[in-house]
Amino acid sequence: MTMSIAGRTAIVTGAANGVGLAIARHFAAVGANVMFADRDEERLEQEVGEAQRDDAGTLRYFAGDLRERLTVANLLSATIDAFDRVDILVNASRQIMATDPLDPEDGSLRTLLEQNLLTPLRLTKAVANRMIHQAGEGAEGPIGAIVNIGSIAARRTQPELLAYSISAAALDQATRSLAVSLAPRGIRVNGVAVGSVMSAALQSRIAEEEGLREAIVDATPMARIAPPAEMAETVQYLASDASSFMTGQILTVDGGRTLIDPVAGPFH
């Protein structure tokens, strides 16, 4: 089996920056047709314009708030209009925010469940139905792959990350449940639990919080923070035929952090 995804069509959410952008750019570089999806239209236009000059695949972008059901339908329609089909979905859009466990007015759980769980679930359902439709009734063999980008926070116990950890754990369970439900239709569903990646959010926190970079590095056996691009080939593997007998799995890409991570460690 090969890791090639050349000629396949992928939707990548969260594609205006960070891990989502790195995945979308990498997919394009290896020949996939990619729909970059995010809320930040200005950044999408800039990134797709730059990528289209360099990469082999055909690229488009879609700007909208995917927490809205109509926007999900519009994204799928735009993808079909541009490429006639969809073969891969990467749910890479994530939001992280701190929680005050003692504040009865804290709304972080509702916010993060909507963004990190319900939004990828709605998009997964829409895309899976399209994959089944385009394959035709009675199709045999694989017809599509879905990859959810989660976090090692799903397995960590930190009060500051209460809501984020719950949303990450829920996405992991959704990945496993969907894998079982969709396997008979030829759709594989897997996930990646990422550790400390130099996203825009982490860059901002490092700039504001003295000693944070050092604390993260000290908590990671490989002693560094990963650039977003290091997540991309893992996602390609899960989206390709190289992982054709794999579904419902959560691959951890964290530089070994969860092997030693103490409760008191930095929450990025």
Short mmCIF file of C-alpha atoms in Angstrom, two decimals:
data_model
loop_
_atom_site.label_atom_id
_atom_site.label_comp_id
_atom_site.label_asym_id
_atom_site.label_seq_id
_atom_site.Cartn_x
_atom_site.Cartn_y
_atom_site.Cartn_z
CA MET A 1 0.00 0.00 0.00
CA THR A 2 1.10 3.56 -0.63
CA MET A 3 0.74 6.87 1.21
CA SER A 4 -0.17 8.63 -2.03
CA ILE A 5 -3.28 10.81 -1.98
CA ALA A 6 -2.56 12.43 -5.35
CA GLY A 7 -5.74 13.21 -7.27
CA ARG A 8 -8.00 12.76 -4.26
CA THR A 9 -10.15 15.57 -2.91
CA ALA A 10 -9.82 16.65 0.70
CA ILE A 11 -11.64 19.13 2.91
CA VAL A 12 -9.41 20.49 5.68
CA THR A 13 -10.97 22.69 8.35
CA GLY A 14 -9.02 25.15 10.47
CA ALA A 15 -6.91 25.71 7.34
CA ALA A 16 -6.10 29.39 7.82
CA ASN A 17 -3.30 28.77 10.31
CA GLY A 18 -1.49 26.27 12.54
CA VAL A 19 -1.98 22.53 12.19
CA GLY A 20 -4.89 22.83 9.75
CA LEU A 21 -2.92 25.05 7.39
CA ALA A 22 0.12 22.76 7.57
CA ILE A 23 -2.02 19.74 6.69
CA ALA A 24 -3.79 21.52 3.82
CA ARG A 25 -0.49 22.79 2.39
CA HIS A 26 1.09 19.35 2.67
CA PHE A 27 -1.87 17.63 1.00
CA ALA A 28 -1.65 20.11 -1.86
CA ALA A 29 2.10 19.56 -2.18
CA VAL A 30 1.61 15.81 -2.63
CA GLY A 31 -1.00 16.28 -5.34
CA ALA A 32 -4.38 16.27 -3.60
CA ASN A 33 -7.16 18.67 -4.50
CA VAL A 34 -7.81 20.62 -1.31
CA MET A 35 -10.64 22.79 -0.02
CA PHE A 36 -9.17 25.04 2.67
CA ALA A 37 -11.98 25.85 5.14
CA ASP A 38 -11.93 28.41 7.95
CA ARG A 39 -13.62 31.56 9.22
CA ASP A 40 -10.73 33.89 8.35
CA GLU A 41 -11.40 34.72 4.69
CA GLU A 42 -8.54 37.19 4.35
CA ARG A 43 -5.98 34.70 5.62
CA LEU A 44 -7.46 31.89 3.50
CA GLU A 45 -7.22 33.96 0.34
CA GLN A 46 -3.60 34.80 1.11
CA GLU A 47 -2.56 31.24 1.97
CA VAL A 48 -4.32 29.59 -0.97
CA GLY A 49 -2.87 32.18 -3.34
CA GLU A 50 0.65 31.39 -2.14
CA ALA A 51 0.11 27.63 -2.10
CA GLN A 52 -1.40 27.50 -5.58
CA ARG A 53 1.81 28.85 -7.09
CA ASP A 54 3.95 26.16 -5.49
CA ASP A 55 1.89 23.01 -5.14
CA ALA A 56 0.71 20.26 -7.43
CA GLY A 57 -2.93 19.93 -6.40
CA THR A 58 -5.83 22.20 -7.26
CA LEU A 59 -6.81 24.42 -4.35
CA ARG A 60 -9.92 26.33 -3.34
CA TYR A 61 -11.01 27.99 -0.13
CA PHE A 62 -14.29 28.39 1.72
CA ALA A 63 -14.83 30.97 4.45
CA GLY A 64 -17.61 30.54 6.98
CA ASP A 65 -18.58 29.65 10.52
CA LEU A 66 -18.93 25.87 10.50
CA ARG A 67 -20.80 25.94 13.79
CA GLU A 68 -23.79 26.93 11.62
CA ARG A 69 -25.58 24.00 9.98
CA LEU A 70 -26.21 25.90 6.73
CA THR A 71 -22.51 26.73 6.47
CA VAL A 72 -21.65 23.02 6.66
CA ALA A 73 -24.02 22.33 3.77
CA ASN A 74 -22.57 25.24 1.80
CA LEU A 75 -19.01 24.00 2.32
CA LEU A 76 -19.90 20.57 1.00
CA SER A 77 -21.72 22.09 -1.98
CA ALA A 78 -18.75 24.33 -2.78
CA THR A 79 -16.42 21.33 -2.66
CA ILE A 80 -18.60 19.28 -5.00
CA ASP A 81 -18.96 22.24 -7.38
CA ALA A 82 -15.18 22.63 -7.50
CA PHE A 83 -14.03 19.01 -7.56
CA ASP A 84 -17.13 16.83 -8.16
CA ARG A 85 -16.37 14.64 -5.14
CA VAL A 86 -14.85 14.43 -1.67
CA ASP A 87 -12.60 11.55 -0.56
CA ILE A 88 -10.97 12.85 2.63
CA LEU A 89 -12.14 15.01 5.52
CA VAL A 90 -9.71 16.41 8.09
CA ASN A 91 -11.41 18.05 11.07
CA ALA A 92 -8.50 20.21 12.22
CA SER A 93 -10.34 23.27 13.55
CA ARG A 94 -9.95 23.43 17.33
CA GLN A 95 -10.42 26.01 20.03
CA ILE A 96 -8.70 26.05 23.40
CA MET A 97 -9.68 28.15 26.39
CA ALA A 98 -9.13 28.01 30.13
CA THR A 99 -11.89 27.04 32.55
CA ASP A 100 -12.60 28.25 36.07
CA PRO A 101 -14.00 25.10 37.71
CA LEU A 102 -15.56 27.12 40.55
CA ASP A 103 -17.27 29.80 38.46
CA PRO A 104 -20.96 28.93 37.94
CA GLU A 105 -21.11 31.43 35.07
CA ASP A 106 -18.19 29.90 33.18
CA GLY A 107 -19.38 29.05 29.67
CA SER A 108 -16.27 27.37 28.35
CA LEU A 109 -17.73 23.85 28.28
CA ARG A 110 -20.67 24.83 26.10
CA THR A 111 -18.39 26.82 23.78
CA LEU A 112 -15.78 24.09 23.37
CA LEU A 113 -18.24 21.23 22.97
CA GLU A 114 -19.87 23.18 20.14
CA GLN A 115 -16.57 23.95 18.42
CA ASN A 116 -14.50 20.85 19.13
CA LEU A 117 -17.16 18.12 19.12
CA LEU A 118 -20.48 19.06 17.56
CA THR A 119 -19.06 20.95 14.59
CA PRO A 120 -16.80 18.09 13.40
CA LEU A 121 -19.63 15.64 14.05
CA ARG A 122 -22.04 17.56 11.81
CA LEU A 123 -19.44 17.89 9.07
CA THR A 124 -18.52 14.21 9.33
CA LYS A 125 -22.14 13.17 8.88
CA ALA A 126 -22.57 15.41 5.83
CA VAL A 127 -19.34 14.29 4.19
CA ALA A 128 -19.92 10.60 4.97
CA ASN A 129 -23.32 10.73 3.31
CA ARG A 130 -21.72 12.33 0.25
CA MET A 131 -19.02 9.65 0.13
CA ILE A 132 -21.68 6.93 0.22
CA HIS A 133 -23.74 8.68 -2.48
CA GLN A 134 -20.84 9.15 -4.89
CA ALA A 135 -19.67 5.55 -4.42
CA GLY A 136 -23.13 4.22 -5.27
CA GLU A 137 -25.20 1.61 -3.51
CA GLY A 138 -23.50 -1.73 -3.17
CA ALA A 139 -20.00 -0.29 -3.46
CA GLU A 140 -17.33 -2.52 -2.00
CA GLY A 141 -13.95 -1.59 -0.53
CA PRO A 142 -12.81 1.75 0.88
CA ILE A 143 -14.63 4.87 -0.26
CA GLY A 144 -13.30 7.56 2.08
CA ALA A 145 -11.23 8.53 5.10
CA ILE A 146 -11.93 10.94 7.95
CA VAL A 147 -9.25 12.20 10.36
CA ASN A 148 -10.06 14.12 13.54
CA ILE A 149 -7.36 16.30 15.08
CA GLY A 150 -7.61 16.11 18.85
CA SER A 151 -5.31 16.62 21.79
CA ILE A 152 -3.41 14.81 24.51
CA ALA A 153 -5.55 16.93 26.84
CA ALA A 154 -8.11 14.12 26.53
CA ARG A 155 -5.90 12.04 28.87
CA ARG A 156 -4.58 14.77 31.15
CA THR A 157 -6.05 15.99 34.44
CA GLN A 158 -5.70 19.74 34.80
CA PRO A 159 -8.39 22.02 36.28
CA GLU A 160 -7.46 24.88 33.93
CA LEU A 161 -8.29 22.66 30.95
CA LEU A 162 -11.50 21.12 32.27
CA ALA A 163 -13.70 22.03 29.29
CA TYR A 164 -11.01 21.52 26.68
CA SER A 165 -10.11 18.10 28.09
CA ILE A 166 -13.76 17.04 28.09
CA SER A 167 -14.22 18.16 24.48
CA ALA A 168 -11.02 16.37 23.42
CA ALA A 169 -12.04 13.15 25.18
CA ALA A 170 -15.50 13.35 23.63
CA LEU A 171 -13.99 13.74 20.15
CA ASP A 172 -11.82 10.66 20.74
CA GLN A 173 -14.90 8.65 21.68
CA ALA A 174 -16.81 10.02 18.70
CA THR A 175 -13.93 8.91 16.47
CA ARG A 176 -14.15 5.35 17.80
CA SER A 177 -17.94 5.21 17.61
CA LEU A 178 -18.08 6.62 14.09
CA ALA A 179 -15.39 4.18 13.00
CA VAL A 180 -17.60 1.26 13.96
CA SER A 181 -20.73 2.80 12.44
CA LEU A 182 -19.12 3.74 9.12
CA ALA A 183 -16.82 0.74 8.62
CA PRO A 184 -19.51 -1.34 6.84
CA ARG A 185 -19.88 1.51 4.31
CA GLY A 186 -16.15 1.62 3.54
CA ILE A 187 -15.33 4.82 5.46
CA ARG A 188 -12.44 4.83 7.92
CA VAL A 189 -12.35 7.26 10.87
CA ASN A 190 -9.17 7.86 12.85
CA GLY A 191 -7.70 10.59 15.01
CA VAL A 192 -4.46 12.30 15.97
CA ALA A 193 -3.87 13.47 19.54
CA VAL A 194 -1.35 16.26 19.26
CA GLY A 195 0.95 17.50 21.99
CA SER A 196 2.66 20.88 22.13
CA VAL A 197 2.64 22.31 18.61
CA MET A 198 3.75 25.85 17.79
CA SER A 199 0.33 27.15 16.80
CA ALA A 200 -0.56 30.84 16.64
CA ALA A 201 -2.25 30.52 20.04
CA LEU A 202 0.83 28.98 21.65
CA GLN A 203 3.11 31.57 20.07
CA SER A 204 0.98 34.30 21.65
CA ARG A 205 1.08 32.65 25.06
CA ILE A 206 4.83 32.15 24.92
CA ALA A 207 5.27 35.82 24.09
CA GLU A 208 3.10 36.81 27.06
CA GLU A 209 4.16 34.24 29.66
CA GLU A 210 7.78 34.16 30.72
CA GLY A 211 9.21 30.69 31.11
CA LEU A 212 6.37 28.88 29.31
CA ARG A 213 8.53 27.65 26.43
CA GLU A 214 11.09 26.24 28.86
CA ALA A 215 8.38 24.56 30.93
CA ILE A 216 6.92 22.84 27.88
CA VAL A 217 10.33 21.73 26.64
CA ASP A 218 11.21 20.38 30.09
CA ALA A 219 7.95 18.39 30.15
CA THR A 220 8.66 16.80 26.74
CA PRO A 221 11.18 13.93 26.46
CA MET A 222 12.15 15.04 22.96
CA ALA A 223 12.86 18.48 24.46
CA ARG A 224 11.20 20.66 21.85
CA ILE A 225 7.92 22.07 20.59
CA ALA A 226 6.86 20.66 17.22
CA PRO A 227 6.21 22.86 14.19
CA PRO A 228 2.70 22.30 12.74
CA ALA A 229 4.18 20.68 9.63
CA GLU A 230 5.25 17.65 11.66
CA MET A 231 1.61 16.63 12.07
CA ALA A 232 0.93 16.59 8.34
CA GLU A 233 2.53 13.31 7.28
CA THR A 234 0.84 11.44 10.14
CA VAL A 235 -2.50 12.74 8.86
CA GLN A 236 -1.57 11.81 5.29
CA TYR A 237 -0.84 8.26 6.48
CA LEU A 238 -4.28 8.00 8.08
CA ALA A 239 -5.95 9.45 4.98
CA SER A 240 -4.12 7.15 2.56
CA ASP A 241 -4.33 3.48 1.60
CA ALA A 242 -1.22 2.85 3.72
CA SER A 243 -3.57 2.65 6.73
CA SER A 244 -6.31 0.76 4.87
CA PHE A 245 -6.91 -1.73 7.73
CA MET A 246 -6.88 0.92 10.46
CA THR A 247 -9.97 2.58 11.86
CA GLY A 248 -11.04 3.94 15.23
CA GLN A 249 -7.45 4.60 16.30
CA ILE A 250 -6.05 7.70 18.00
CA LEU A 251 -2.38 8.21 17.15
CA THR A 252 -0.45 10.26 19.70
CA VAL A 253 2.10 12.74 18.31
CA ASP A 254 3.52 14.51 21.34
CA GLY A 255 7.28 13.98 21.55
CA GLY A 256 6.71 11.51 24.39
CA ARG A 257 5.05 14.01 26.68
CA THR A 258 2.18 11.83 27.85
CA LEU A 259 4.70 9.21 29.01
CA ILE A 260 5.91 11.45 31.85
CA ASP A 261 3.50 14.40 31.99
CA PRO A 262 2.82 15.54 35.57
CA VAL A 263 -0.47 17.12 36.61
CA ALA A 264 1.34 20.34 37.44
CA GLY A 265 2.87 20.67 33.96
CA PRO A 266 2.12 23.56 31.58
CA PHE A 267 -1.31 23.26 30.02
CA HIS A 268 -0.17 23.86 26.42
#
